[in-house]
Amino acid sequence: MPDAMPTHLLPRTALVRWFTDTGLDLPAELRVRLILTLLPSVASLAIGGLAMLIIEIAAAIRHPGPTFLGLLAADAGLFVLRLGLIGRTQRVMARGGPAPTDLLLASSLVWAALVGSSTVLCFVSGDPLLQVLAPLTMMGILSGIVTRNYAAPRLAVAMIMLCDLPLKLVLPFHYGDPWFLIGTVLGLLFGVAMTVTTVRLTRGYVEVLLAKQENQRRATHDALTGLRNRVGLMEDLAARLPLREADVLALLYLDLDGFKAVNDCLGHAAGDALLVQVAGRISATIPAEWQAARLGGDEFVILAGGARAHEAASVAARLIEAVKAPYDLGVGVGLSVGIGWATPGMSPEALLAEADAALYRAKAAGKGRLAAMPPPRGPATRLGWA
């Protein structure tokens, strides 16, 4: 189905979880989507990582010694580690598993600290080449942080401060001139400005995601009952068909008996209220792993899969009893059910048509009844239909 839940885990480490939290009350699915935007791609990691490595290689060549060689070794090791973490994430996702995110996100903070340290060491070296190139490279990295990590304001601001603030703090000590405290103050003001900016960007991005999520929900869900609509049902069927080996899938087609009289006698408002109550009874009766949908009018469909698919007939019988029970509106309706069974190679439209044909037979037999084709043969179905 479109826009399925991304296969990433929310951070488990308390500190990393705090850094990536937006501070907003959001559903888990949306928080995972925000985390997904924070994970670097191989291209973005390579651009930023190689840029700093080039500066550090130049520094190590121009100033041989343990300082720049150690810095180069640490940054190169982190670069390789982060590439390995991205590769592991991609492999886990390819297997359909949830990819861990803690180490990859934490490594972003460590890398930002190394960028800040490298910039300071290059600047205090007194080498004009390094004094120009290192801050310029750091500023380019800052722009990437702002544009990529705004989904987590705390993480973005922390990375910005780790990259930028060390140089601003060192300036007055390096030159021995208190006038350079202006640079320190400007660095702090820059941090405040970036905090405000990233928070605004985060809220705007979240609003866009929520609007998109709501539009998708409206496109696939019935506005009256909250159940899946025809579009959502066909998406679900397309995702389940064709059947995998040993899968069992049934489709229950439901139609209310006597609903037209409710609309004619009490009006459409009462009819809508009754449909909402019927939808509630259907959802309460079927197993949790089954999917209920309203096709329109007084027609409902239930997608019955999983380990309890063979219980389709017994659940249908319970649905008939549940729906015909009295309502607080002072009216009553009945229920007819037709069951179609998916077979290998069957299309969603064919399965829906088979269930509809079974419903027609139930209606023709006197309504308030169940009609079904024999279920496909298999270990699970033989147990339920012995």
PDB file of C-alpha atoms in Angstrom, residues 178-305:
ATOM      1  CA  PRO A 178      38.729  40.977  24.294  1.00  0.00           C
ATOM      2  CA  TRP A 179      37.251  42.601  21.174  1.00  0.00           C
ATOM      3  CA  PHE A 180      37.051  39.128  19.697  1.00  0.00           C
ATOM      4  CA  LEU A 181      34.398  38.338  22.311  1.00  0.00           C
ATOM      5  CA  ILE A 182      32.112  39.927  19.741  1.00  0.00           C
ATOM      6  CA  GLY A 183      32.638  36.786  17.679  1.00  0.00           C
ATOM      7  CA  THR A 184      31.672  34.634  20.663  1.00  0.00           C
ATOM      8  CA  VAL A 185      28.503  36.626  21.225  1.00  0.00           C
ATOM      9  CA  LEU A 186      27.647  36.425  17.528  1.00  0.00           C
ATOM     10  CA  GLY A 187      28.118  32.664  17.674  1.00  0.00           C
ATOM     11  CA  LEU A 188      25.626  32.421  20.533  1.00  0.00           C
ATOM     12  CA  LEU A 189      23.161  34.686  18.724  1.00  0.00           C
ATOM     13  CA  PHE A 190      23.577  32.519  15.639  1.00  0.00           C
ATOM     14  CA  GLY A 191      22.675  29.476  17.727  1.00  0.00           C
ATOM     15  CA  VAL A 192      19.532  31.187  19.033  1.00  0.00           C
ATOM     16  CA  ALA A 193      18.530  32.227  15.513  1.00  0.00           C
ATOM     17  CA  MET A 194      19.053  28.702  14.207  1.00  0.00           C
ATOM     18  CA  THR A 195      16.967  27.310  17.062  1.00  0.00           C
ATOM     19  CA  VAL A 196      14.034  29.566  16.178  1.00  0.00           C
ATOM     20  CA  THR A 197      14.435  28.825  12.473  1.00  0.00           C
ATOM     21  CA  THR A 198      14.609  25.050  12.843  1.00  0.00           C
ATOM     22  CA  VAL A 199      11.620  24.992  15.213  1.00  0.00           C
ATOM     23  CA  ARG A 200       9.574  26.915  12.652  1.00  0.00           C
ATOM     24  CA  LEU A 201      10.758  24.626   9.858  1.00  0.00           C
ATOM     25  CA  THR A 202       9.874  21.584  11.965  1.00  0.00           C
ATOM     26  CA  ARG A 203       6.365  22.827  12.687  1.00  0.00           C
ATOM     27  CA  GLY A 204       5.808  23.649   9.031  1.00  0.00           C
ATOM     28  CA  TYR A 205       7.079  20.247   7.923  1.00  0.00           C
ATOM     29  CA  VAL A 206       4.921  18.464  10.505  1.00  0.00           C
ATOM     30  CA  GLU A 207       1.857  20.420   9.337  1.00  0.00           C
ATOM     31  CA  VAL A 208       2.549  19.312   5.763  1.00  0.00           C
ATOM     32  CA  LEU A 209       2.941  15.671   6.840  1.00  0.00           C
ATOM     33  CA  LEU A 210      -0.245  15.782   8.916  1.00  0.00           C
ATOM     34  CA  ALA A 211      -2.168  17.326   6.018  1.00  0.00           C
ATOM     35  CA  LYS A 212      -0.818  14.672   3.647  1.00  0.00           C
ATOM     36  CA  GLN A 213      -1.692  11.930   6.137  1.00  0.00           C
ATOM     37  CA  GLU A 214      -5.218  13.307   6.517  1.00  0.00           C
ATOM     38  CA  ASN A 215      -5.681  13.546   2.748  1.00  0.00           C
ATOM     39  CA  GLN A 216      -4.555   9.935   2.378  1.00  0.00           C
ATOM     40  CA  ARG A 217      -6.907   8.868   5.152  1.00  0.00           C
ATOM     41  CA  ARG A 218      -9.830  10.636   3.497  1.00  0.00           C
ATOM     42  CA  ALA A 219      -8.988   9.014   0.184  1.00  0.00           C
ATOM     43  CA  THR A 220      -9.035   5.500   1.660  1.00  0.00           C
ATOM     44  CA  HIS A 221     -11.540   5.763   4.522  1.00  0.00           C
ATOM     45  CA  ASP A 222     -15.291   6.267   4.715  1.00  0.00           C
ATOM     46  CA  ALA A 223     -16.092   9.708   6.121  1.00  0.00           C
ATOM     47  CA  LEU A 224     -19.196   8.518   7.993  1.00  0.00           C
ATOM     48  CA  THR A 225     -18.032   5.324   9.719  1.00  0.00           C
ATOM     49  CA  GLY A 226     -14.243   5.682   9.678  1.00  0.00           C
ATOM     50  CA  LEU A 227     -13.901   2.252   8.048  1.00  0.00           C
ATOM     51  CA  ARG A 228     -11.910   1.698   4.872  1.00  0.00           C
ATOM     52  CA  ASN A 229     -13.783   2.734   1.718  1.00  0.00           C
ATOM     53  CA  ARG A 230     -13.801   1.042  -1.678  1.00  0.00           C
ATOM     54  CA  VAL A 231     -10.448   2.569  -2.635  1.00  0.00           C
ATOM     55  CA  GLY A 232      -8.876   1.442   0.635  1.00  0.00           C
ATOM     56  CA  LEU A 233     -10.378  -2.032   0.313  1.00  0.00           C
ATOM     57  CA  MET A 234      -9.030  -2.500  -3.213  1.00  0.00           C
ATOM     58  CA  GLU A 235      -5.588  -1.375  -2.022  1.00  0.00           C
ATOM     59  CA  ASP A 236      -5.732  -3.928   0.784  1.00  0.00           C
ATOM     60  CA  LEU A 237      -6.824  -6.659  -1.590  1.00  0.00           C
ATOM     61  CA  ALA A 238      -4.111  -5.767  -4.095  1.00  0.00           C
ATOM     62  CA  ALA A 239      -1.545  -6.030  -1.298  1.00  0.00           C
ATOM     63  CA  ARG A 240      -2.800  -9.507  -0.299  1.00  0.00           C
ATOM     64  CA  LEU A 241      -3.290 -10.941  -3.793  1.00  0.00           C
ATOM     65  CA  PRO A 242      -2.030 -13.035  -5.418  1.00  0.00           C
ATOM     66  CA  LEU A 243      -1.920 -15.418  -2.478  1.00  0.00           C
ATOM     67  CA  ARG A 244       1.354 -16.643  -1.110  1.00  0.00           C
ATOM     68  CA  GLU A 245       1.793 -20.354  -0.452  1.00  0.00           C
ATOM     69  CA  ALA A 246      -0.378 -21.656   2.413  1.00  0.00           C
ATOM     70  CA  ASP A 247      -2.229 -18.299   2.745  1.00  0.00           C
ATOM     71  CA  VAL A 248      -6.001 -18.347   3.206  1.00  0.00           C
ATOM     72  CA  LEU A 249      -8.086 -15.295   2.424  1.00  0.00           C
ATOM     73  CA  ALA A 250     -11.851 -14.821   2.555  1.00  0.00           C
ATOM     74  CA  LEU A 251     -14.019 -11.848   1.662  1.00  0.00           C
ATOM     75  CA  LEU A 252     -17.296 -11.330   3.522  1.00  0.00           C
ATOM     76  CA  TYR A 253     -19.806  -9.173   1.624  1.00  0.00           C
ATOM     77  CA  LEU A 254     -22.462  -7.718   3.975  1.00  0.00           C
ATOM     78  CA  ASP A 255     -25.729  -6.023   3.120  1.00  0.00           C
ATOM     79  CA  LEU A 256     -28.314  -4.696   5.584  1.00  0.00           C
ATOM     80  CA  ASP A 257     -31.877  -6.023   5.310  1.00  0.00           C
ATOM     81  CA  GLY A 258     -34.575  -3.386   5.766  1.00  0.00           C
ATOM     82  CA  PHE A 259     -32.286  -0.361   5.770  1.00  0.00           C
ATOM     83  CA  LYS A 260     -34.228   1.483   3.053  1.00  0.00           C
ATOM     84  CA  ALA A 261     -37.271   1.570   5.322  1.00  0.00           C
ATOM     85  CA  VAL A 262     -35.229   3.341   8.009  1.00  0.00           C
ATOM     86  CA  ASN A 263     -34.234   6.085   5.585  1.00  0.00           C
ATOM     87  CA  ASP A 264     -37.778   6.387   4.231  1.00  0.00           C
ATOM     88  CA  CYS A 265     -39.470   6.526   7.654  1.00  0.00           C
ATOM     89  CA  LEU A 266     -36.934   8.368   9.840  1.00  0.00           C
ATOM     90  CA  GLY A 267     -34.794  10.269   7.345  1.00  0.00           C
ATOM     91  CA  HIS A 268     -31.200  10.073   6.229  1.00  0.00           C
ATOM     92  CA  ALA A 269     -29.810  11.478   9.506  1.00  0.00           C
ATOM     93  CA  ALA A 270     -31.256   8.510  11.390  1.00  0.00           C
ATOM     94  CA  GLY A 271     -29.990   6.199   8.656  1.00  0.00           C
ATOM     95  CA  ASP A 272     -26.478   7.605   9.014  1.00  0.00           C
ATOM     96  CA  ALA A 273     -26.602   7.202  12.792  1.00  0.00           C
ATOM     97  CA  LEU A 274     -27.674   3.589  12.332  1.00  0.00           C
ATOM     98  CA  LEU A 275     -24.819   2.923   9.877  1.00  0.00           C
ATOM     99  CA  VAL A 276     -22.310   4.258  12.423  1.00  0.00           C
ATOM    100  CA  GLN A 277     -23.678   1.882  15.060  1.00  0.00           C
ATOM    101  CA  VAL A 278     -23.627  -1.033  12.625  1.00  0.00           C
ATOM    102  CA  ALA A 279     -20.001  -0.261  11.754  1.00  0.00           C
ATOM    103  CA  GLY A 280     -19.167  -0.284  15.452  1.00  0.00           C
ATOM    104  CA  ARG A 281     -20.785  -3.693  15.934  1.00  0.00           C
ATOM    105  CA  ILE A 282     -18.958  -5.098  12.920  1.00  0.00           C
ATOM    106  CA  SER A 283     -15.585  -3.863  14.202  1.00  0.00           C
ATOM    107  CA  ALA A 284     -16.298  -5.259  17.665  1.00  0.00           C
ATOM    108  CA  THR A 285     -17.279  -8.689  16.326  1.00  0.00           C
ATOM    109  CA  ILE A 286     -14.519  -9.493  13.841  1.00  0.00           C
ATOM    110  CA  PRO A 287     -10.984 -10.559  14.859  1.00  0.00           C
ATOM    111  CA  ALA A 288      -8.535  -7.691  15.318  1.00  0.00           C
ATOM    112  CA  GLU A 289      -6.404  -8.718  12.331  1.00  0.00           C
ATOM    113  CA  TRP A 290      -9.346  -8.584   9.907  1.00  0.00           C
ATOM    114  CA  GLN A 291     -10.158  -5.421   7.946  1.00  0.00           C
ATOM    115  CA  ALA A 292     -13.666  -3.961   7.657  1.00  0.00           C
ATOM    116  CA  ALA A 293     -14.737  -1.547   4.916  1.00  0.00           C
ATOM    117  CA  ARG A 294     -17.885   0.253   3.819  1.00  0.00           C
ATOM    118  CA  LEU A 295     -18.430   0.244   0.072  1.00  0.00           C
ATOM    119  CA  GLY A 296     -21.268   2.744   0.199  1.00  0.00           C
ATOM    120  CA  GLY A 297     -24.919   2.825   1.198  1.00  0.00           C
ATOM    121  CA  ASP A 298     -25.628  -0.150   3.460  1.00  0.00           C
ATOM    122  CA  GLU A 299     -22.959  -2.438   1.980  1.00  0.00           C
ATOM    123  CA  PHE A 300     -19.942  -3.525   4.012  1.00  0.00           C
ATOM    124  CA  VAL A 301     -17.050  -5.836   3.239  1.00  0.00           C
ATOM    125  CA  ILE A 302     -14.680  -7.677   5.570  1.00  0.00           C
ATOM    126  CA  LEU A 303     -11.245  -8.863   4.491  1.00  0.00           C
ATOM    127  CA  ALA A 304     -10.629 -12.017   6.531  1.00  0.00           C
ATOM    128  CA  GLY A 305      -7.056 -13.255   6.504  1.00  0.00           C
TER     129      GLY A 305
END
